[in-house]
Coordinates of C-alpha atoms and ligand atoms in Angstrom, one line a residue:
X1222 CA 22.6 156.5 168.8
X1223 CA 24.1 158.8 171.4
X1224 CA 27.0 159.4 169.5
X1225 CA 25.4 160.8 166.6
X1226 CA 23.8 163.3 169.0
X1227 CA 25.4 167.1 167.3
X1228 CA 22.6 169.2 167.6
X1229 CA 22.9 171.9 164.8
X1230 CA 20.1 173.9 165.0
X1231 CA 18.4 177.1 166.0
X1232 CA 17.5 176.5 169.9
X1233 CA 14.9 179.4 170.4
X1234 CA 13.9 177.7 173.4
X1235 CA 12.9 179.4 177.1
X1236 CA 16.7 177.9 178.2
X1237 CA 18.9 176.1 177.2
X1238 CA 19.5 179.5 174.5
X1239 CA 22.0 180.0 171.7
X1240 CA 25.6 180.2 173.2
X1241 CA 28.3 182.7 171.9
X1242 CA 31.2 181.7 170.2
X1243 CA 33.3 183.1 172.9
X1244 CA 31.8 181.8 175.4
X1245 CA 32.2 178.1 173.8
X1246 CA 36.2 178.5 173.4
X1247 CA 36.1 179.6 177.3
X1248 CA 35.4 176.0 177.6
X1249 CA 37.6 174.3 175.7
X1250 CA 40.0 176.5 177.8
X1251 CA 42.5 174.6 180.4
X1252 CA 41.2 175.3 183.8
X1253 CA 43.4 174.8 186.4
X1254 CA 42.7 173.2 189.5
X1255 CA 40.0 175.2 191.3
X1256 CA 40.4 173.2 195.0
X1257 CA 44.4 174.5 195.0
X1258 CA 44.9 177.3 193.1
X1259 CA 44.1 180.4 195.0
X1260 CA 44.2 182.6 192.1
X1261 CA 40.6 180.5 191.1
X1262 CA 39.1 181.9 194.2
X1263 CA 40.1 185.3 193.8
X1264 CA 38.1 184.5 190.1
X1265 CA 35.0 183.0 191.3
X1266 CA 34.9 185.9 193.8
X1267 CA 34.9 188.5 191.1
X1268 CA 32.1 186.5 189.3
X1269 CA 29.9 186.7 191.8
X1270 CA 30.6 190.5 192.2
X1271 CA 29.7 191.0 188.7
X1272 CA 26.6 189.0 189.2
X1273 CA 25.7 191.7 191.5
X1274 CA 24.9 194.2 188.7
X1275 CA 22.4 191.7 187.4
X1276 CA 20.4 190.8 190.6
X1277 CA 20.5 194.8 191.4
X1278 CA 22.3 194.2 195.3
X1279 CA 25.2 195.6 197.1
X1280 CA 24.3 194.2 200.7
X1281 CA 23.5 190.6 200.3
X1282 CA 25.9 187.7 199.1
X1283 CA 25.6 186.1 195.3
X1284 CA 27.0 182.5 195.2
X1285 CA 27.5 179.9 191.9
X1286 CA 27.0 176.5 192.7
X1287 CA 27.6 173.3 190.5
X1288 CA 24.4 172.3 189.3
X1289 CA 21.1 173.2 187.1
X1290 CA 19.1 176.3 187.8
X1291 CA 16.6 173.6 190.0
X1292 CA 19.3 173.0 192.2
X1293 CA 18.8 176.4 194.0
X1294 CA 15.2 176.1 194.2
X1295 CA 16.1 172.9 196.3
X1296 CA 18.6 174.4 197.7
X1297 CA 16.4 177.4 199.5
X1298 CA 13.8 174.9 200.4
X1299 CA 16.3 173.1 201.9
X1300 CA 18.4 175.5 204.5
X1301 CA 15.6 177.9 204.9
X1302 CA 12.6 175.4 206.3
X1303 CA 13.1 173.4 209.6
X1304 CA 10.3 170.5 210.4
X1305 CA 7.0 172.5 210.9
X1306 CA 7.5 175.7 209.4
X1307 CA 4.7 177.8 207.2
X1308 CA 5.6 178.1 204.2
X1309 CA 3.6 180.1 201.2
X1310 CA 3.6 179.1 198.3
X1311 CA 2.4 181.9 195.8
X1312 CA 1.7 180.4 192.5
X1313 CA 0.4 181.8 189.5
X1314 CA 2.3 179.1 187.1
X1315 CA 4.1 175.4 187.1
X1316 CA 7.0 176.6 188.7
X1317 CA 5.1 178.6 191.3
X1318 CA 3.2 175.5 192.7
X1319 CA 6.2 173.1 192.3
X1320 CA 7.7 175.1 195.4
X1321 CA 5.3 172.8 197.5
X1322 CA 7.0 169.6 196.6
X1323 CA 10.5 171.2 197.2
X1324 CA 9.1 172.9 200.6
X1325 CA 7.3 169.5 201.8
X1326 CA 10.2 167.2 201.5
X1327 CA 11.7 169.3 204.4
X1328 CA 8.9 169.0 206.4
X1329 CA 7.4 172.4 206.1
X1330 CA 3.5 172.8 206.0
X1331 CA 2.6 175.2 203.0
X1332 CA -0.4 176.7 202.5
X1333 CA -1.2 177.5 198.8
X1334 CA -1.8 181.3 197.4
X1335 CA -3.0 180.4 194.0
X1336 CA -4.4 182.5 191.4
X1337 CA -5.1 182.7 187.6
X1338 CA -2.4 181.7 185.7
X1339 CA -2.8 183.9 182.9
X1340 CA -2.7 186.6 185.0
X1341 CA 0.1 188.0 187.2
X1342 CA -0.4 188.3 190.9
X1343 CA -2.5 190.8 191.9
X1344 CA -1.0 192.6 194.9
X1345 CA -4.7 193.6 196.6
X1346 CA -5.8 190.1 197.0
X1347 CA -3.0 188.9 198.0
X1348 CA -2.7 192.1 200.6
X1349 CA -6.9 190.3 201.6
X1350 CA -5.1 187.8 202.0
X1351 CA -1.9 188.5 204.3
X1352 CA -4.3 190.7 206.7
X1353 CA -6.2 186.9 207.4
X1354 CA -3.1 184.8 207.9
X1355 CA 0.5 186.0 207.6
X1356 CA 1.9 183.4 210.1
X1357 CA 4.7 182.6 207.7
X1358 CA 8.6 182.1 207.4
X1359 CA 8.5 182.8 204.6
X1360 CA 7.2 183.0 201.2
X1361 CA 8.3 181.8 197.5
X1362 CA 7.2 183.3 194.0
X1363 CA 8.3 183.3 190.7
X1364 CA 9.5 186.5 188.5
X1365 CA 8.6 185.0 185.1
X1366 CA 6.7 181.1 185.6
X1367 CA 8.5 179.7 182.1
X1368 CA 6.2 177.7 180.9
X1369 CA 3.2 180.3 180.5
X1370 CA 5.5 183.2 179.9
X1371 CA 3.7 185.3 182.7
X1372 CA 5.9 187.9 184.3
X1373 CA 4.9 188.5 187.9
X1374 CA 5.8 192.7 189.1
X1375 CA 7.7 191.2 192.0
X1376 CA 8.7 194.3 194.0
X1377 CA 5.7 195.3 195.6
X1378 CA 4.7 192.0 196.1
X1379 CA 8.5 190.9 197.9
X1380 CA 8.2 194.7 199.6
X1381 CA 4.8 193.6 201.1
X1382 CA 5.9 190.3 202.4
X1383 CA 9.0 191.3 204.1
X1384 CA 6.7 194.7 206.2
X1385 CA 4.8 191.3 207.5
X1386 CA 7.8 190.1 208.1
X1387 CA 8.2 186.7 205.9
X1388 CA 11.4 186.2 204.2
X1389 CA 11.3 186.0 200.2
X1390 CA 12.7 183.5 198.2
X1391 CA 12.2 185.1 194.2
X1392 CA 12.8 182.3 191.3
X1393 CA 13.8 184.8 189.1
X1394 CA 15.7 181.8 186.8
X1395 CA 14.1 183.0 183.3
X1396 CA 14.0 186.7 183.6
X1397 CA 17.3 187.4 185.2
X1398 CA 19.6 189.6 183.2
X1399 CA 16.3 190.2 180.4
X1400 CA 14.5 193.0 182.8
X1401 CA 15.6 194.9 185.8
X1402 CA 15.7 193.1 189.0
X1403 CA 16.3 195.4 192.7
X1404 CA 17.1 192.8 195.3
X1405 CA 18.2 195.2 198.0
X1406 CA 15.2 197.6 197.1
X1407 CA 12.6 194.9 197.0
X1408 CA 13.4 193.3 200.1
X1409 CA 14.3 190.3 198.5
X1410 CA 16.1 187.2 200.7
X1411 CA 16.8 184.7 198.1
X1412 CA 16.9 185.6 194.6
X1413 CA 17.8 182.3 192.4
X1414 CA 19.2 182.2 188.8
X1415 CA 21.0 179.8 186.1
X1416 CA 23.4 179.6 183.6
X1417 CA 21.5 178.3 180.6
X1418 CA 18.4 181.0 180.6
X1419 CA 19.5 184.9 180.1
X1420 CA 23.0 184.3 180.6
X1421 CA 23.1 181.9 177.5
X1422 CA 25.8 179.5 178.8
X1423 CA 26.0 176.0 179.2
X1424 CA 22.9 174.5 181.8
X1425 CA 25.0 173.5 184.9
X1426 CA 25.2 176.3 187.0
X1427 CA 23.1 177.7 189.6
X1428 CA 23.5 181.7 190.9
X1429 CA 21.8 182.9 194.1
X1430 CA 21.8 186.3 196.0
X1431 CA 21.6 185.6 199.6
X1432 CA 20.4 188.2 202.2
X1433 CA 21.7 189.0 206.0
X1434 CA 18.1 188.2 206.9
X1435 CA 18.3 184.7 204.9
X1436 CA 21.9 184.1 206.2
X1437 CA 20.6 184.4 210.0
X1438 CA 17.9 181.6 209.5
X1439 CA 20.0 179.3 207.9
X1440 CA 23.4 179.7 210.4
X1441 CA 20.8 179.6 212.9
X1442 CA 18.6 176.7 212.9
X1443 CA 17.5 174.3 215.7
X1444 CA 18.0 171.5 213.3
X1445 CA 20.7 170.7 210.8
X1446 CA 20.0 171.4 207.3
X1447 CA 18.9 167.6 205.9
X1448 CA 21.3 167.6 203.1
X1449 CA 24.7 168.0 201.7
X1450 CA 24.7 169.1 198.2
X1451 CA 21.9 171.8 199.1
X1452 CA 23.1 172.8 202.7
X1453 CA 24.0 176.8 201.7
X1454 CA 25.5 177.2 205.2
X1455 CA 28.4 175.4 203.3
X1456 CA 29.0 178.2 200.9
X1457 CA 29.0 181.4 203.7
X1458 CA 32.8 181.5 203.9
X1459 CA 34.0 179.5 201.1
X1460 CA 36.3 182.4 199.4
X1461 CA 37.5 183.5 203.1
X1462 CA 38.8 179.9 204.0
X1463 CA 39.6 179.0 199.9
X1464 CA 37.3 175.6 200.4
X1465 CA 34.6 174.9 198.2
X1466 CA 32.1 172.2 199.4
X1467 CA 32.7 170.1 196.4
X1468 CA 35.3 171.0 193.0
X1469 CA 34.0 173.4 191.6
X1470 CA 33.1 173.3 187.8
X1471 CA 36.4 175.5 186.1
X1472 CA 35.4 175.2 182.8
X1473 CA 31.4 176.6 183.5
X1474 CA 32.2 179.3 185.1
X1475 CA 35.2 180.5 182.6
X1476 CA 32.8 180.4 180.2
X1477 CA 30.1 182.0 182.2
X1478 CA 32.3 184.6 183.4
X1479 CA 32.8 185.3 179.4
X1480 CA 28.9 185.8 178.9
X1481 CA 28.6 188.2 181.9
X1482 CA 31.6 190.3 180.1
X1483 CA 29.0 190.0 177.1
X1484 CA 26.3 191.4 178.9
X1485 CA 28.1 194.2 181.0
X1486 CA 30.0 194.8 178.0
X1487 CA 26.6 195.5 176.1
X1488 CA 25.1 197.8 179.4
X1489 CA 22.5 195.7 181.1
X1490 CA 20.3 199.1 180.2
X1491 CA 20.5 198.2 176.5
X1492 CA 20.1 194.4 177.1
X1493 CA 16.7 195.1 179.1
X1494 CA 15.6 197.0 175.8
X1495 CA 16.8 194.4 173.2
X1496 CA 14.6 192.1 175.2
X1497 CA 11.6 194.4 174.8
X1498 CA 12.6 195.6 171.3
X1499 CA 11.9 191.4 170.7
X1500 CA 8.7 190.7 172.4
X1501 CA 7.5 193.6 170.7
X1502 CA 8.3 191.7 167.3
X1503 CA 7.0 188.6 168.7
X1504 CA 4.0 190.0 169.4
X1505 CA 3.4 192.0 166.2
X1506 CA 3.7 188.8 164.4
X1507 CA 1.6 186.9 166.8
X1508 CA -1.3 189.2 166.0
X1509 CA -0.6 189.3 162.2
X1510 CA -1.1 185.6 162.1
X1511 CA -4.0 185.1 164.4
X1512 CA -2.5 183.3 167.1
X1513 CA -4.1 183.6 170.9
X1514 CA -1.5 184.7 173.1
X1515 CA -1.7 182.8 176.3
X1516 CA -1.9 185.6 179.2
X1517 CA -3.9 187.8 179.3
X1518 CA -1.2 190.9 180.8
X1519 CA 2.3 190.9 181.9
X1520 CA 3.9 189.0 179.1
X1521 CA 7.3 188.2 179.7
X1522 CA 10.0 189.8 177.6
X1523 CA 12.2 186.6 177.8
X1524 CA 9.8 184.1 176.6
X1525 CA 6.2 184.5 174.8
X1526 CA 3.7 181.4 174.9
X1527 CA 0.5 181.0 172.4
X1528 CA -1.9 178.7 172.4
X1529 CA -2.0 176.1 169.5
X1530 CA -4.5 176.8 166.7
X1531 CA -7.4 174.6 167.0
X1532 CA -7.2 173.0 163.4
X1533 CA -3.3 172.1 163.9
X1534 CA -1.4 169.9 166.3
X1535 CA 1.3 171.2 168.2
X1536 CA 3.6 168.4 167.9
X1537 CA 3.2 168.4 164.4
X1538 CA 4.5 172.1 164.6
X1539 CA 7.4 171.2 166.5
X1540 CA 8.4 168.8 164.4
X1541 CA 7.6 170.9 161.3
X1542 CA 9.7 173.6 162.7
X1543 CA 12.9 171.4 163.4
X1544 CA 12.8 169.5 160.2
X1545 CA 12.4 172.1 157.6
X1546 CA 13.6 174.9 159.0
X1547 CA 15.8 173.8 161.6
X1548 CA 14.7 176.1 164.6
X1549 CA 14.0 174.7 167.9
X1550 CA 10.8 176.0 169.9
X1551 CA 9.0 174.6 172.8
X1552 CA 5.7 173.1 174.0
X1553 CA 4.8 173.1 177.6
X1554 CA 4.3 171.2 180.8
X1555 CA 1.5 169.8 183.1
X1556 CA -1.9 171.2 182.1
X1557 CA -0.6 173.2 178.7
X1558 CA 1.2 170.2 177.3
X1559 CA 0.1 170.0 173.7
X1560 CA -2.1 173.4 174.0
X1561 CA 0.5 176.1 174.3
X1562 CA 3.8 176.4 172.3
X1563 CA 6.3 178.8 173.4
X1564 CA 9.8 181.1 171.4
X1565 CA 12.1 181.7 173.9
X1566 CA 13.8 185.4 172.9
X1567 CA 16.1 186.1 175.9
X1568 CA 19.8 186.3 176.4
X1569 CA 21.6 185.3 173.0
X1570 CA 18.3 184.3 171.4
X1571 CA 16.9 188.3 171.7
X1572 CA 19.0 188.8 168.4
X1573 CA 16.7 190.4 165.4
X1574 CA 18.2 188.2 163.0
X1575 CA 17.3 184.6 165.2
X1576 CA 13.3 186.5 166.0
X1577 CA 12.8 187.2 162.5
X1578 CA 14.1 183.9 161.3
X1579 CA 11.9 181.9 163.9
X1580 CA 8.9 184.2 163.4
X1581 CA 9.2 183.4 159.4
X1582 CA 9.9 179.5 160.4
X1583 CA 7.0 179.5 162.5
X1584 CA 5.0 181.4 159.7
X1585 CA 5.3 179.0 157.3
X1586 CA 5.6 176.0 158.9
X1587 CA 1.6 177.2 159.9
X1588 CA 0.6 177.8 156.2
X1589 CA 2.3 174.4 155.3
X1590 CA 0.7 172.7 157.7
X1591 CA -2.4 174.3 156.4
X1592 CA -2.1 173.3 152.5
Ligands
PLP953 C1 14.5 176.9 183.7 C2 13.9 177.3 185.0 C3 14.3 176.6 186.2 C4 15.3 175.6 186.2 O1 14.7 174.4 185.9 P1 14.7 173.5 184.5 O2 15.0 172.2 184.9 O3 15.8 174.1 183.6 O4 13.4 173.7 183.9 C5 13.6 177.0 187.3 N1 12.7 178.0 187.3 C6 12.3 178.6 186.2 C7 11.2 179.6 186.3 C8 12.9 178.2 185.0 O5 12.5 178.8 183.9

């Protein structure tokens, strides 16, 4: 029954998170009409300068679009590759080697950096191998790959790229806001984000920072961009001419404006250690109670993933979890499904009081399961 759908429970999941009371009522807020007033331009402007702090850049251009954080994966994909391009695809994770399906449906030819996925990306080898072949347009990675919880270092690794000349687009979706991020310092061209992970708001809203570099390829391609919804040459001068490709969603970004406020209110300094100050508990308990964490370094302070004890099923924890103690954590995707559970802790869920009470959920839940 759809309508008896009122989730009321603890969502300690890698995104969607917990959302703040205030930042529900920005909803329910009247919104205007964000095609004709010009007052709403003046107001998504001013988000998007706040979103600056976050993505650490003064010199390129931050944008909001209507749609879920996978929207500006396509999005980059989209105005960035013309028919024939190289395109690498640096993967270390699920989201890492899904670039290659967004990448190919334009036509580009993308040639696959792969390495262990419990690992982050270590810059040597992939300096080995840049020196063989660095023929590229550019190059895609991800900051923290979700459903493994690894957190790739991304600056040398953008700073490299960019001295061989390939542009960078960074999915920094699920670590955004929960650890520092230098676009202008790393060389980064396309840094892409969303509403639902960090910024604990509503899924529905897509952020990018956009360099000059980025912003030259895509005003200046041989072919048109082969879509409408994704075409970012659409959004260079939306504020200066007050006309937004399509209406923009009011009541998203009055609410997310409200969980920026939260954040910047807080110091992003002090959110960057209350995400730490988290995984550390996470971790603590993960060794108390035996369970294999599944990387081996660079653990994510947003999100931790362990694999599932052999004598237990992980669907049976899930369900355990959600039914007698009301608390929300995740499985995995693709090759992890049903081997590796994850606790999102970032944004709104990197609150002591929601760790401790999922840690002790997830605690006894195991020793029930156990009886
Ligand atoms: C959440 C997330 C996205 C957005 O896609 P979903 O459909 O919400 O999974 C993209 N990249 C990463 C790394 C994410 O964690």
């Amino acid at each position: 029954m759809f309508n008896s759908y009122k989730p009321d429970y603890l969502v300690m999941t890698a995104g969607p998170t917990m959302v703040s009371g205030n930042v529900l009522q920005g909803r329910a807020r009247n919104f205007g009409n964000p095609d004709l007033d010009p007052d709403f331009f003046v107001f998504y402007d001013n988000i998007c300068n706040k979103l600056k702090k976050f993505y650490g850049t003064e010199k390129s251009q931050v944008i909001i679009m209507n749609g879920e954080g996978m929207l500006g994966l396509d999005a980059a994909c989209a105005s960035l590759t013309e028919p024939g391009d190289k395109v690498l695809i640096i993967s270390n994770g699920v989201f890492g080697g899904g670039f290659e399906d967004l990448v190919k449906n334009y036509g580009g030819i993308c040639t696959l950096f792969e390495s262990d996925f419990k690992k982050s990306i270590h810059i040597d080898s992939l300096k080995e191998f840049l020196e063989k072949n660095s023929d590229f347009k550019y190059a895609t990675i991800v900051h923290c790959d979700t459903p493994t919880g690894i957190l790739n270092d991304i600056g040398p690794i953008t700073k490299l790229l960019k001295s061989k000349g390939i542009l960078t687009v960074v999915d920094t979706v699920a670590a955004l806001g929960g650890v520092p991020f230098e676009m202008d310092n790393w060389n980064i061209d396309i840094a892409l984000g969303a509403s639902q992970k960090v910024f604990s708001t509503p899924s529905g809203l897509t952020t990018m920072a956009i360099s000059d570099d980025a912003w030259n390829i895509i005003l200046n391609r041989k072919n048109p961009i082969q879509s409408f919804y994704c075409n970012l040459a659409l959004w260079k001068n939306c504020v200066e001419e007050k006309l937004f490709p399509y209406t923009m969603p009011a009541s998203d970004l009055i609410a997310f404006n409200i969980a920026l406020d939260n954040l910047l209110t807080e110091r992003l300094e002090r959110v960057w250690d209350r995400h730490l100050e988290m995984q550390g508990y996470v971790l603590e308990r993960m060794e108390t109670l035996g369970l294999e964490l599944f990387c081996e370094d660079n653990y994510s302070p947003t999100v931790t993933a362990f694999m599932v004890p052999e004598d237990l099923n992980s669907n049976d924890i899930l369900d355990h979890m959600k039914k007698e103690h009301k608390v929300l954590i995740a499985g995995s995707y693709g090759p992890f499904k049903d081997k590796v559970l994850r606790i999102g802790h970032m944004g709104e869920n990197a609150r002591l009081d929601r760790v401790f009470y999922t840690l002790d959920a997830l605690e006894k839940t195991i020793n029930d399961l156990r009886k």
